[in-house]
Amino acid sequence: RKEVEQDPGPFNVPEGATVAFNCTYSNSASQSFFWYRQDCRKEPKLLMSVYSSGNEDGRFTAQLNRASQYISLLIRDSKLSDSATYLCVVNSLNDYKLSFGAGTTVTVRA
Amino acid sequence: DAGVTQSPTHLIKTRGQQVTLRCSPISGHKSVSWYQQVLGQGPQFIFQYYEKEERGRGNFPDRFSARQFPNYSSELNVNALLLGDSALYLCASSLQTGGDGQFFGPGTRLTVL
């Protein structure tokens, strides 16, 4: 079983729409959770950390459900510039690596 | 401030050859991690170095090796290249060891023919 699993999509949405997607993680010892954004042929960039209480950053809202071991990302009022692959990332206490999902592709159309 | 830099940006090699990839971390960062990203997948952890010592190793064969220099820059070496080594190789730097606070460089795209 993969450490982090994501729906690959693609999610194809019109501008202004709301899009949401989840990822699940297998290691119950995971302590830190992140969403990274990756544009085509570019490096991943940190979008936001995910906290137990949930958190917002502008149009982006992340939620964590430790009991069910899933993380969600919601994008409101989608912009064309939100088109990218969103990578779900987890890290365990005292672990050296970030564990990445394969990514969810979002395409926002005009 | 400069971000993480990697060289070269692109590289083409043939099977059996050896390759060396280079990474310079963000100023002040002492930890460097290497990841391999194959097309259509997320990055996979290869190594982490902190203060010139290997702190973590992923599930990669011994053909993969790395080192970190006194100025905290790092090299990733891959011997006896296989077609399956074709990937984007990403370097990430962070202040401390561990998974938090990693910032990625633009990567080196390796093609093995």
GROMACS .gro file of C-alpha atoms in nm:
model
  223
    1ARG     CA    1   0.000   0.000   0.000
    2LYS     CA    2   0.132   0.344  -0.089
    3GLU     CA    3   0.210   0.579   0.199
    4VAL     CA    4   0.009   0.862   0.045
    5GLU     CA    5  -0.270   0.812  -0.207
    6GLN     CA    6  -0.446   1.078  -0.408
    7ASP     CA    7  -0.717   1.090  -0.670
    8PRO     CA    8  -0.516   1.178  -0.980
    9GLY     CA    9  -0.805   1.367  -1.140
   10PRO     CA   10  -0.797   1.557  -1.360
   11PHE     CA   11  -1.045   1.800  -1.212
   12ASN     CA   12  -1.155   2.027  -1.492
   13VAL     CA   13  -1.348   2.326  -1.354
   14PRO     CA   14  -1.463   2.667  -1.484
   15GLU     CA   15  -1.325   2.989  -1.344
   16GLY     CA   16  -1.497   3.087  -1.023
   17ALA     CA   17  -1.592   2.732  -0.930
   18THR     CA   18  -1.505   2.552  -0.609
   19VAL     CA   19  -1.300   2.236  -0.632
   20ALA     CA   20  -1.209   1.999  -0.351
   21PHE     CA   21  -1.007   1.680  -0.332
   22ASN     CA   22  -0.862   1.450  -0.069
   23CYS     CA   23  -0.568   1.232   0.000
   24THR     CA   24  -0.524   0.945   0.243
   25TYR     CA   25  -0.212   0.840   0.430
   26SER     CA   26  -0.126   0.502   0.573
   27ASN     CA   27   0.117   0.582   0.856
   28SER     CA   28  -0.074   0.667   1.171
   29ALA     CA   29   0.249   0.810   1.315
   30SER     CA   30   0.247   1.091   1.058
   31GLN     CA   31   0.284   1.425   1.232
   32SER     CA   32   0.321   1.695   0.969
   33PHE     CA   33   0.104   1.748   0.666
   34PHE     CA   34   0.141   1.976   0.368
   35TRP     CA   35   0.000   2.062   0.032
   36TYR     CA   36   0.257   2.144  -0.235
   37ARG     CA   37   0.180   2.284  -0.577
   38GLN     CA   38   0.372   2.175  -0.884
   39ASP     CA   39   0.346   2.343  -1.222
   40CYS     CA   40   0.433   2.149  -1.534
   41ARG     CA   41   0.804   2.059  -1.541
   42LYS     CA   42   0.877   2.278  -1.239
   43GLU     CA   43   0.974   2.205  -0.881
   44PRO     CA   44   0.715   2.153  -0.604
   45LYS     CA   45   0.641   2.464  -0.401
   46LEU     CA   46   0.485   2.469  -0.057
   47LEU     CA   47   0.125   2.584  -0.079
   48MET     CA   48   0.030   2.543   0.284
   49SER     CA   49   0.083   2.337   0.594
   50VAL     CA   50  -0.218   2.151   0.730
   51TYR     CA   51  -0.302   2.181   1.098
   52SER     CA   52  -0.529   1.964   1.309
   53SER     CA   53  -0.778   2.245   1.352
   54GLY     CA   54  -0.790   2.312   0.979
   55ASN     CA   55  -0.659   2.628   0.824
   56GLU     CA   56  -0.727   2.879   0.549
   57ASP     CA   57  -0.498   3.079   0.330
   58GLY     CA   58  -0.701   3.311   0.113
   59ARG     CA   59  -0.906   3.099  -0.125
   60PHE     CA   60  -0.747   2.775  -0.004
   61THR     CA   61  -0.876   2.569   0.289
   62ALA     CA   62  -0.705   2.257   0.422
   63GLN     CA   63  -0.853   2.006   0.662
   64LEU     CA   64  -0.700   1.714   0.848
   65ASN     CA   65  -0.890   1.413   0.979
   66ARG     CA   66  -0.652   1.207   1.189
   67ALA     CA   67  -0.909   0.943   1.280
   68SER     CA   68  -0.973   0.860   0.915
   69GLN     CA   69  -0.621   0.954   0.806
   70TYR     CA   70  -0.714   1.188   0.528
   71ILE     CA   71  -0.633   1.542   0.428
   72SER     CA   72  -0.839   1.766   0.207
   73LEU     CA   73  -0.783   2.080   0.004
   74LEU     CA   74  -1.058   2.311  -0.113
   75ILE     CA   75  -1.006   2.591  -0.361
   76ARG     CA   76  -1.275   2.858  -0.380
   77ASP     CA   77  -1.331   3.102  -0.666
   78SER     CA   78  -1.086   2.916  -0.890
   79LYS     CA   79  -0.852   3.120  -1.109
   80LEU     CA   80  -0.683   3.016  -1.431
   81SER     CA   81  -0.354   3.041  -1.241
   82ASP     CA   82  -0.468   2.767  -1.004
   83SER     CA   83  -0.417   2.513  -1.283
   84ALA     CA   84  -0.144   2.283  -1.150
   85THR     CA   85  -0.078   1.948  -0.987
   86TYR     CA   86  -0.138   1.948  -0.612
   87LEU     CA   87   0.080   1.713  -0.412
   88CYS     CA   88  -0.027   1.581  -0.073
   89VAL     CA   89   0.275   1.540   0.154
   90VAL     CA   90   0.319   1.384   0.498
   91ASN     CA   91   0.610   1.355   0.737
   92SER     CA   92   0.648   1.144   1.049
   93LEU     CA   93   0.817   1.252   1.370
   94ASN     CA   94   1.191   1.189   1.350
   95ASP     CA   95   1.157   1.086   0.986
   96TYR     CA   96   1.393   1.243   0.740
   97LYS     CA   97   1.185   1.230   0.433
   98LEU     CA   98   0.873   1.387   0.296
   99SER     CA   99   0.634   1.128   0.157
  100PHE     CA  100   0.452   1.252  -0.150
  101GLY     CA  101   0.135   1.142  -0.318
  102ALA     CA  102   0.131   1.116  -0.695
  103GLY     CA  103  -0.061   1.441  -0.722
  104THR     CA  104  -0.406   1.564  -0.823
  105THR     CA  105  -0.424   1.760  -1.146
  106VAL     CA  106  -0.653   2.062  -1.155
  107THR     CA  107  -0.731   2.249  -1.474
  108VAL     CA  108  -0.928   2.573  -1.452
  109ARG     CA  109  -1.086   2.680  -1.781
  110ALA     CA  110  -1.203   3.022  -1.887
  111ASP     CA  111   1.812   3.582  -0.137
  112ALA     CA  112   1.899   3.304  -0.378
  113GLY     CA  113   1.697   2.988  -0.354
  114VAL     CA  114   1.819   2.634  -0.400
  115THR     CA  115   2.024   2.601  -0.716
  116GLN     CA  116   2.093   2.285  -0.912
  117SER     CA  117   2.316   2.202  -1.205
  118PRO     CA  118   2.296   2.104  -1.477
  119THR     CA  119   1.934   2.175  -1.569
  120HIS     CA  120   1.921   1.901  -1.830
  121LEU     CA  121   2.140   1.601  -1.899
  122ILE     CA  122   2.136   1.321  -2.153
  123LYS     CA  123   2.332   1.005  -2.086
  124THR     CA  124   2.343   0.652  -2.223
  125ARG     CA  125   2.291   0.328  -2.035
  126GLY     CA  126   2.588   0.225  -1.826
  127GLN     CA  127   2.728   0.573  -1.788
  128GLN     CA  128   2.774   0.761  -1.464
  129VAL     CA  129   2.631   1.101  -1.373
  130THR     CA  130   2.693   1.363  -1.106
  131LEU     CA  131   2.428   1.617  -1.011
  132ARG     CA  132   2.499   1.922  -0.799
  133CYS     CA  133   2.298   2.125  -0.551
  134SER     CA  134   2.362   2.443  -0.355
  135PRO     CA  135   2.125   2.500  -0.062
  136ILE     CA  136   1.972   2.823   0.055
  137SER     CA  137   2.225   3.027   0.251
  138GLY     CA  138   2.218   2.918   0.615
  139HIS     CA  139   2.054   2.583   0.543
  140LYS     CA  140   2.259   2.288   0.662
  141SER     CA  141   2.043   2.002   0.539
  142VAL     CA  142   2.009   1.880   0.182
  143SER     CA  143   1.771   1.611   0.061
  144TRP     CA  144   1.754   1.445  -0.279
  145TYR     CA  145   1.437   1.318  -0.445
  146GLN     CA  146   1.365   1.141  -0.772
  147GLN     CA  147   1.046   1.223  -0.960
  148VAL     CA  148   0.946   0.994  -1.243
  149LEU     CA  149   0.684   1.124  -1.485
  150GLY     CA  150   0.335   1.091  -1.343
  151GLN     CA  151   0.449   1.019  -0.989
  152GLY     CA  152   0.531   1.220  -0.681
  153PRO     CA  153   0.891   1.274  -0.571
  154GLN     CA  154   1.054   0.976  -0.401
  155PHE     CA  155   1.311   1.029  -0.125
  156ILE     CA  156   1.667   0.921  -0.203
  157PHE     CA  157   1.896   1.074   0.065
  158GLN     CA  158   1.917   1.338   0.334
  159TYR     CA  159   2.244   1.490   0.451
  160TYR     CA  160   2.291   1.716   0.750
  161GLU     CA  161   2.620   1.864   0.858
  162LYS     CA  162   2.797   1.644   0.603
  163GLU     CA  163   2.657   1.322   0.745
  164GLU     CA  164   2.398   1.094   0.586
  165ARG     CA  165   2.086   1.109   0.802
  166GLY     CA  166   1.845   0.913   0.589
  167ARG     CA  167   1.835   0.688   0.286
  168GLY     CA  168   1.540   0.585   0.077
  169ASN     CA  169   1.478   0.259  -0.103
  170PHE     CA  170   1.726   0.307  -0.386
  171PRO     CA  171   2.005   0.072  -0.501
  172ASP     CA  172   2.370   0.121  -0.413
  173ARG     CA  173   2.426   0.270  -0.757
  174PHE     CA  174   2.299   0.590  -0.597
  175SER     CA  175   2.536   0.775  -0.366
  176ALA     CA  176   2.571   1.128  -0.238
  177ARG     CA  177   2.785   1.351  -0.028
  178GLN     CA  178   2.774   1.692   0.133
  179PHE     CA  179   3.060   1.936   0.140
  180PRO     CA  180   3.176   2.175   0.418
  181ASN     CA  181   2.988   2.460   0.248
  182TYR     CA  182   2.672   2.240   0.266
  183SER     CA  183   2.647   2.195  -0.109
  184SER     CA  184   2.584   1.841  -0.221
  185GLU     CA  185   2.639   1.600  -0.507
  186LEU     CA  186   2.429   1.304  -0.611
  187ASN     CA  187   2.607   1.033  -0.809
  188VAL     CA  188   2.438   0.759  -1.006
  189ASN     CA  189   2.649   0.479  -1.153
  190ALA     CA  190   2.566   0.226  -1.424
  191LEU     CA  191   2.267   0.424  -1.547
  192LEU     CA  192   1.951   0.239  -1.646
  193LEU     CA  193   1.670   0.359  -1.868
  194GLY     CA  194   1.452   0.370  -1.557
  195ASP     CA  195   1.676   0.632  -1.399
  196SER     CA  196   1.532   0.889  -1.639
  197ALA     CA  197   1.359   1.137  -1.411
  198LEU     CA  198   1.359   1.482  -1.259
  199TYR     CA  199   1.608   1.489  -0.971
  200LEU     CA  200   1.512   1.741  -0.707
  201CYS     CA  201   1.725   1.883  -0.431
  202ALA     CA  202   1.563   2.034  -0.123
  203SER     CA  203   1.731   2.231   0.151
  204SER     CA  204   1.621   2.300   0.505
  205LEU     CA  205   1.759   2.453   0.820
  206GLN     CA  206   1.740   2.135   1.022
  207THR     CA  207   1.731   1.766   0.960
  208GLY     CA  208   1.389   1.612   0.922
  209GLY     CA  209   1.100   1.670   0.688
  210ASP     CA  210   0.975   2.015   0.779
  211GLY     CA  211   1.065   2.334   0.600
  212GLN     CA  212   1.210   2.184   0.283
  213PHE     CA  213   1.250   2.416  -0.013
  214PHE     CA  214   1.306   2.264  -0.354
  215GLY     CA  215   1.542   2.360  -0.632
  216PRO     CA  216   1.437   2.362  -0.999
  217GLY     CA  217   1.568   2.011  -1.051
  218THR     CA  218   1.791   1.836  -1.302
  219ARG     CA  219   1.611   1.652  -1.578
  220LEU     CA  220   1.806   1.337  -1.660
  221THR     CA  221   1.735   1.137  -1.974
  222VAL     CA  222   1.899   0.799  -2.015
  223LEU     CA  223   1.900   0.661  -2.369
   0.00000   0.00000   0.00000
